[in-house]
Coordinates of C-alpha atoms in Angstrom, one line a residue:
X293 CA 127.4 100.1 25.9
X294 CA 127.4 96.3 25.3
X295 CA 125.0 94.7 27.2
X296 CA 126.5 91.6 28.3
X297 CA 129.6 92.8 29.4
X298 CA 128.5 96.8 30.4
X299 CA 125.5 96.2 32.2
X300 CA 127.2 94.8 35.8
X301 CA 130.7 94.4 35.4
X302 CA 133.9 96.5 34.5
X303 CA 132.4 99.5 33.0
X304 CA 130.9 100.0 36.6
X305 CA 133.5 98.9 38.6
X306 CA 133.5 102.4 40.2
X307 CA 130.1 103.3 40.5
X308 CA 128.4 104.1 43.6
X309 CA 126.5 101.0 43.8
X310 CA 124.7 100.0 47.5
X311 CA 122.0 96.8 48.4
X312 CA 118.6 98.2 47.3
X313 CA 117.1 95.8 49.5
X314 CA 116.2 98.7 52.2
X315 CA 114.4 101.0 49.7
X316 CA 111.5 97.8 49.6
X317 CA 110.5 99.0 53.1
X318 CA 109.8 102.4 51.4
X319 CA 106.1 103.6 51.8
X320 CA 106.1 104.5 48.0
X321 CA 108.3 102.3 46.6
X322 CA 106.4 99.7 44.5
X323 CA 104.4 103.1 43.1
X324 CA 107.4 104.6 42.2
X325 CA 109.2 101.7 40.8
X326 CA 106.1 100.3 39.0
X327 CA 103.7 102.8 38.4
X328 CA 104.9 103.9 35.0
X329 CA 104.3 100.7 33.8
X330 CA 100.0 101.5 34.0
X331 CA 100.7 104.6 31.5
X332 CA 100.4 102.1 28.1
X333 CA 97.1 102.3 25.8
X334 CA 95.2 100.3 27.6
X335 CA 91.9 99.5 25.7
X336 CA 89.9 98.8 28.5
X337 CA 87.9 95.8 28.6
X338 CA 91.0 93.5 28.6
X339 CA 91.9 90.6 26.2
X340 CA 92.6 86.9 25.9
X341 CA 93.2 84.7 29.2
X342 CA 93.1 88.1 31.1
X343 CA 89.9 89.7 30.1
X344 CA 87.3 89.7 33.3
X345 CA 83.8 90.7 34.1
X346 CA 85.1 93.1 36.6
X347 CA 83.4 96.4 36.2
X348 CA 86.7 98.2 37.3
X349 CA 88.2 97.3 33.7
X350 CA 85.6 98.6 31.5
X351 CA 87.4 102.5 31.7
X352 CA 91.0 102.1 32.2
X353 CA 91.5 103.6 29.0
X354 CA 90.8 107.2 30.4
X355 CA 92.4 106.1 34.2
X356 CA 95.4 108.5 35.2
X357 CA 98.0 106.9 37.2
X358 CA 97.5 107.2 40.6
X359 CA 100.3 106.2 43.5
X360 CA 97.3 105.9 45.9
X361 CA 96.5 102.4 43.5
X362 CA 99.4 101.3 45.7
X363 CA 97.8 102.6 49.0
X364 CA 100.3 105.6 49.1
X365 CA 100.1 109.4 48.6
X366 CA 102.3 111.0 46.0
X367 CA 104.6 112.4 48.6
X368 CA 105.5 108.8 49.5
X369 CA 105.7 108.1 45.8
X370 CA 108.2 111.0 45.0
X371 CA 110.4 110.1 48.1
X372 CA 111.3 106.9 47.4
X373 CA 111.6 107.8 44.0
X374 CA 114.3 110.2 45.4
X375 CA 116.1 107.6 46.8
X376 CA 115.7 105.1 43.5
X377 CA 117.4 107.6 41.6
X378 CA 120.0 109.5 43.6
X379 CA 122.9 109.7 41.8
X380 CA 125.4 109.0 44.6
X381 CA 123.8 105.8 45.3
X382 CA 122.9 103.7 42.7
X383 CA 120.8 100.8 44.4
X384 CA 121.2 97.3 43.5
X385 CA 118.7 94.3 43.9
X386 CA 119.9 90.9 43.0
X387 CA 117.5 87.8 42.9
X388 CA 119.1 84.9 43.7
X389 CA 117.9 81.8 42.1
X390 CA 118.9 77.7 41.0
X391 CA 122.3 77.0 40.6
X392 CA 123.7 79.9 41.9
X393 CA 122.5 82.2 39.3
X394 CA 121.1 85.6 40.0
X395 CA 119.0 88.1 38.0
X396 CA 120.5 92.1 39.0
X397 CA 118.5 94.9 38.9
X398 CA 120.9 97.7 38.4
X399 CA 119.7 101.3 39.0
X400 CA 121.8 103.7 36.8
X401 CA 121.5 107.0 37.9
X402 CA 124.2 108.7 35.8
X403 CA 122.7 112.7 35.8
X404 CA 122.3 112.5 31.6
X405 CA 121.9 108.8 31.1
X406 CA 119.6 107.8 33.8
X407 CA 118.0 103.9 33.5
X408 CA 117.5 100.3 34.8
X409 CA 119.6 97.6 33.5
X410 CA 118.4 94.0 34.3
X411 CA 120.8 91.3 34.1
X412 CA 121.4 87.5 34.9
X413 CA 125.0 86.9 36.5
X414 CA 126.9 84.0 38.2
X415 CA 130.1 83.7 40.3
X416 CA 131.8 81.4 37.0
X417 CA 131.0 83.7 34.4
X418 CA 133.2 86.3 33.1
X419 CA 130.4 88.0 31.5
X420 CA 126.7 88.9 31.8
X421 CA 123.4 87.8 29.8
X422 CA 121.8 90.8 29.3
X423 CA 117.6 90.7 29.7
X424 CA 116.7 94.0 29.1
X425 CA 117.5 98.1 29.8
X426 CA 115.3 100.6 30.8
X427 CA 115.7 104.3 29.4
X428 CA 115.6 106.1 26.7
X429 CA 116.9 103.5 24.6
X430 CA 114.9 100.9 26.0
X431 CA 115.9 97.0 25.4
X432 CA 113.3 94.4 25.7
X433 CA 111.5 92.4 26.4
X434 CA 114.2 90.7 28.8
X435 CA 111.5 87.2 30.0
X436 CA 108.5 85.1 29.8
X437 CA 106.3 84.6 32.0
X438 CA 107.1 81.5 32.9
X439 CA 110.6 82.2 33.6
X440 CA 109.2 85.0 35.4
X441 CA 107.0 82.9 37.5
X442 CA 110.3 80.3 38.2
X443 CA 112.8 82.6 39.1
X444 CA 110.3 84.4 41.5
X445 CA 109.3 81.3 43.2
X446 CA 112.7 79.1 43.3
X447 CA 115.1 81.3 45.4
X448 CA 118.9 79.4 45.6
X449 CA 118.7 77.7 48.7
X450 CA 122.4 77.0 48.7
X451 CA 123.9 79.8 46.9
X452 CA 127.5 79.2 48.0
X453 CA 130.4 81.5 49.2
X454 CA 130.5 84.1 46.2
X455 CA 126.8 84.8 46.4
X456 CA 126.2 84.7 50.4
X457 CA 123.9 87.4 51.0
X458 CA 125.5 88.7 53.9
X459 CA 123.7 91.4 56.9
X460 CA 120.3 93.0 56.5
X461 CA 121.8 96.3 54.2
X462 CA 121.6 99.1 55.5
X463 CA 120.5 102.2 54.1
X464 CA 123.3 104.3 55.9
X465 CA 126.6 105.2 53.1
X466 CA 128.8 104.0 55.8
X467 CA 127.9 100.4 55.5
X468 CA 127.4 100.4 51.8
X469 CA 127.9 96.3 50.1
X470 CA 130.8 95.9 47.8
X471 CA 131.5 94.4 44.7
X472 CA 132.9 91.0 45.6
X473 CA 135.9 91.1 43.9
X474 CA 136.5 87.1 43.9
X475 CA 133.2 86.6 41.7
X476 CA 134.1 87.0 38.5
X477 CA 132.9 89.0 35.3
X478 CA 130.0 89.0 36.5
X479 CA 130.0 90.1 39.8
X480 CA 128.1 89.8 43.2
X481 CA 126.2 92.7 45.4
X482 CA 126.8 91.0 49.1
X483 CA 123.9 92.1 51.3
X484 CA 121.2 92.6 48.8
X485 CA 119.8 89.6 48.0
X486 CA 115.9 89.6 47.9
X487 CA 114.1 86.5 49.0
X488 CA 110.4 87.5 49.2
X489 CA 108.5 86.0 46.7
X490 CA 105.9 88.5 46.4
X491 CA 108.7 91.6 45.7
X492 CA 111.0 89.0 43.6
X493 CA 107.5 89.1 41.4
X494 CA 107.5 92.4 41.6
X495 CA 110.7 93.7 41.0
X496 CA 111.4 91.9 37.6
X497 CA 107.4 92.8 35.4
X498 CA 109.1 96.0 34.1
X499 CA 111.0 93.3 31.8
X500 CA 108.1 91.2 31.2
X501 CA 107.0 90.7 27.3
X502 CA 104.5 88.0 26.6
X503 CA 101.5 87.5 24.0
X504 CA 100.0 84.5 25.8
X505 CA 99.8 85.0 29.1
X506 CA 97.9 82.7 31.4
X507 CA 94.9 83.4 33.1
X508 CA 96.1 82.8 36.6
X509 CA 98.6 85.9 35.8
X510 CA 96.5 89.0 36.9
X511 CA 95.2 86.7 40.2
X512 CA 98.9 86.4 41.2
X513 CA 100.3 89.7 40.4
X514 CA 97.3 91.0 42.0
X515 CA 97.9 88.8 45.2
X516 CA 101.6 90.0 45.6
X517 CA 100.3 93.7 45.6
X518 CA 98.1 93.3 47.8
X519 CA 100.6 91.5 50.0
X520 CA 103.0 94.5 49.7
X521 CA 100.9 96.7 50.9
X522 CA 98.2 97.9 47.9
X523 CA 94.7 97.8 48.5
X524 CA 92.3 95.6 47.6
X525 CA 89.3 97.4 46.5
X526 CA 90.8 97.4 42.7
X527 CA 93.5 95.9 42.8
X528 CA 92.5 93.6 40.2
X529 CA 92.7 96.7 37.4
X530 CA 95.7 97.4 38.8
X531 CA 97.4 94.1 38.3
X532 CA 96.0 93.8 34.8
X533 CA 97.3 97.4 33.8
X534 CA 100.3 96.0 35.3
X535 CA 100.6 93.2 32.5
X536 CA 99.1 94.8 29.7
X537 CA 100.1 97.9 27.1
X538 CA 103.9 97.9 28.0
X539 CA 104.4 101.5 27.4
X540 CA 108.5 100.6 25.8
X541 CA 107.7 97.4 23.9
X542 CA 105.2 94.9 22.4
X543 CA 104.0 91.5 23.4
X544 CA 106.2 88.7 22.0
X545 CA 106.1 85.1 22.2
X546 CA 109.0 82.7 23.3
X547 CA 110.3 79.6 22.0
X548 CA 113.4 77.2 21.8
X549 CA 115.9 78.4 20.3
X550 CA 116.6 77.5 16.9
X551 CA 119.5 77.7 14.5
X552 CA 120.3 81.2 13.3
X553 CA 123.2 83.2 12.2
X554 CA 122.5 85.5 14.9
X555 CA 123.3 82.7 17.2
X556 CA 126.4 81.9 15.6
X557 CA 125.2 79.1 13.1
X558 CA 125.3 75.6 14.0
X559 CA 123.1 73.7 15.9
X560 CA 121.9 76.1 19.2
X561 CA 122.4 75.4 22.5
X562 CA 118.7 73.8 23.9
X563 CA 116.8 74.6 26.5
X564 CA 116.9 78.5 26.3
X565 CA 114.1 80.6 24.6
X566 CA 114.3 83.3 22.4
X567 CA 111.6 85.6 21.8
X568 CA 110.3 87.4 18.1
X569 CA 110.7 90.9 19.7
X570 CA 112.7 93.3 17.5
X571 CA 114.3 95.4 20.0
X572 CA 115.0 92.4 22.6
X573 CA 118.4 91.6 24.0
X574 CA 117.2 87.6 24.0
X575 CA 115.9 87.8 20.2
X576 CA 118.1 85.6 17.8
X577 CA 120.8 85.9 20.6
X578 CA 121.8 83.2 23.3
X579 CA 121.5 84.6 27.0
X580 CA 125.3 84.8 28.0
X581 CA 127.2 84.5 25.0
X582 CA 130.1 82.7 25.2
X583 CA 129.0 80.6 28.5
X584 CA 129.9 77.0 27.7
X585 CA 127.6 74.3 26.7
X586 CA 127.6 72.9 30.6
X587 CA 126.8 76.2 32.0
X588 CA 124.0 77.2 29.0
X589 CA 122.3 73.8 30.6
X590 CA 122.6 74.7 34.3
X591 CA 121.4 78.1 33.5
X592 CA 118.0 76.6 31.8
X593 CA 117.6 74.4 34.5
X594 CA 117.6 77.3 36.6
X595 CA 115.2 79.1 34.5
X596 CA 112.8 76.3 34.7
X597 CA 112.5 75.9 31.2
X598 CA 114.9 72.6 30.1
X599 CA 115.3 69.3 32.4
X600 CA 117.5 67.8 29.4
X601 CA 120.6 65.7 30.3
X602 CA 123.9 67.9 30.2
X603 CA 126.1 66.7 27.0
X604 CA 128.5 65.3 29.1
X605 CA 126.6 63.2 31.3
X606 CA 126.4 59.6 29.8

């Protein structure tokens, strides 16, 4: 499947796809949408910016995974889990941020190629950029943290008619969302827009990759958890195993682009990073291909890492 015109778009076109927005209310959904991510080789006593003096950190290397980290038992865990992965409804988050862009999270429950595809889409595109895929075939990392961070905290305030996030979703199949079908490539979920900051956070660390994280990373991670309904007492361990060890891919580090035949020669587009990871849909390869020049600069904007003048402004 090509990522960046596969991952939310034609080859889907008549899949079961419904808002997700109702499965955050789940007891057990953050443990069964994030716990997996705690199973890497953690060695224990942390490293860098997010080392601590926390005794809780000096044995995660010989933790198991536990749902009740989250504050819920593993019946609540393997329910919502049902519903993430039922394949008559594959769920659909989208996370709406500057300029009318939006990052999807795409649950793919086909019964033999089950996975998570996380992609960035707008209404004028008439493609997708692929971040990252989850599954047996993993692709990633799909951000930085910073990018993280900004799209989390800088929902679209004005989204526009082809993103409106329409009424509450609800969970029933007779009032599944639609594919709007004016929107483009690309395409829009109506009704499944998440605004929370805490489970925008959330939602997109499974496509998290970087080697310098700040120190402030584990406090805020842990924060949102807590916020979401995990406990306290540990938390902290939690929210570092959270960041650490990726069990599908290593660290990376991010930087402008620069001029590569991967990236069709010439001078690159500015503004967006690529990363050194070898598996990553954003390494050598510009976010969108094929977006123009105009929309390449609105779409770093939105990611909060270029302020640059747009080539055709004076």
């Amino acid at each position: 499947m090509n990522g960046h015109e596969g991952a939310y778009g034609a080859d889907y076109e008549d899949a079961p796809l419904v808002g997700g927005e109702a499965l955050l209310g789940l007891p057990g959904f953050w443990a069964a949408y994030l716990l997996w991510l705690t199973e890497g080789e953690s060695e224990g006593e942390g490293e860098g910016a997010l080392a601590d003096e926390d005794p809780e950190s000096e044995s995660e290397s010989e933790l198991e995974p536990d749902p009740g980290w989250f504050g819920v038992d593993e019946a609540d865990m393997d329910a919502a889990y049902e519903a993430l992965s039922d394949p008559e409804r594959w769920p659909v988050f989208r996370i709406p941020f500057g300029g009318g862009h939006s990052v999807v999270v795409l649950g793919r429950n086909m019964p033999e190629d089950q996975g998570t595809e996380y992609v960035v889409t707008h209404p004028a595109w008439d493609r997708t950029g692929h971040l990252a895929t989850i599954d047996g075939h993993q692709a990633g990392p799909g951000l930085a943290w910073r990018e993280l961070v900004h799209i989390a905290r800088t929902p679209d305030s004005d989204p526009g008619p082809d993103s409106d996030p329409g009424p509450e979703p609800d969970p029933g199949p007779e009032s599944d969302p639609e594919i709007d079908p004016e929107s483009g490539g690309s395409g829009t979920l109506r009704g499944s827009a998440v605004r929370d900051a805490d489970a925008r956070l959330l939602l997109l660390l499974p496509v998290l990759g970087e080697e310098d994280l700040p120190a402030e990373a584990v406090d805020m991670v842990a924060d949102a958890l807590v916020r979401v309904g995990a406990p306290g007492a540990g938390v902290r361990r939690l929210a570092r195993l959270l960041l650490t060890d990726h069990p599908l891919w290593e660290p990376v580090t991010w930087a402008p682009a620069e001029a590569s035949p991967l990236s069709g020669g010439g001078e690159p587009y500015p503004g967006i990073l690529h990363c050194d990871g070898e598996w990553s849909p954003r390494s050598g390869v510009r976010l969108a291909a094929g977006i123009t020049r105009e929309q390449n600069d609105e779409l770093a904007r939105a990611l909060g890492t270029w302020d640059g003048p747009s080539p055709s402004e004076p």
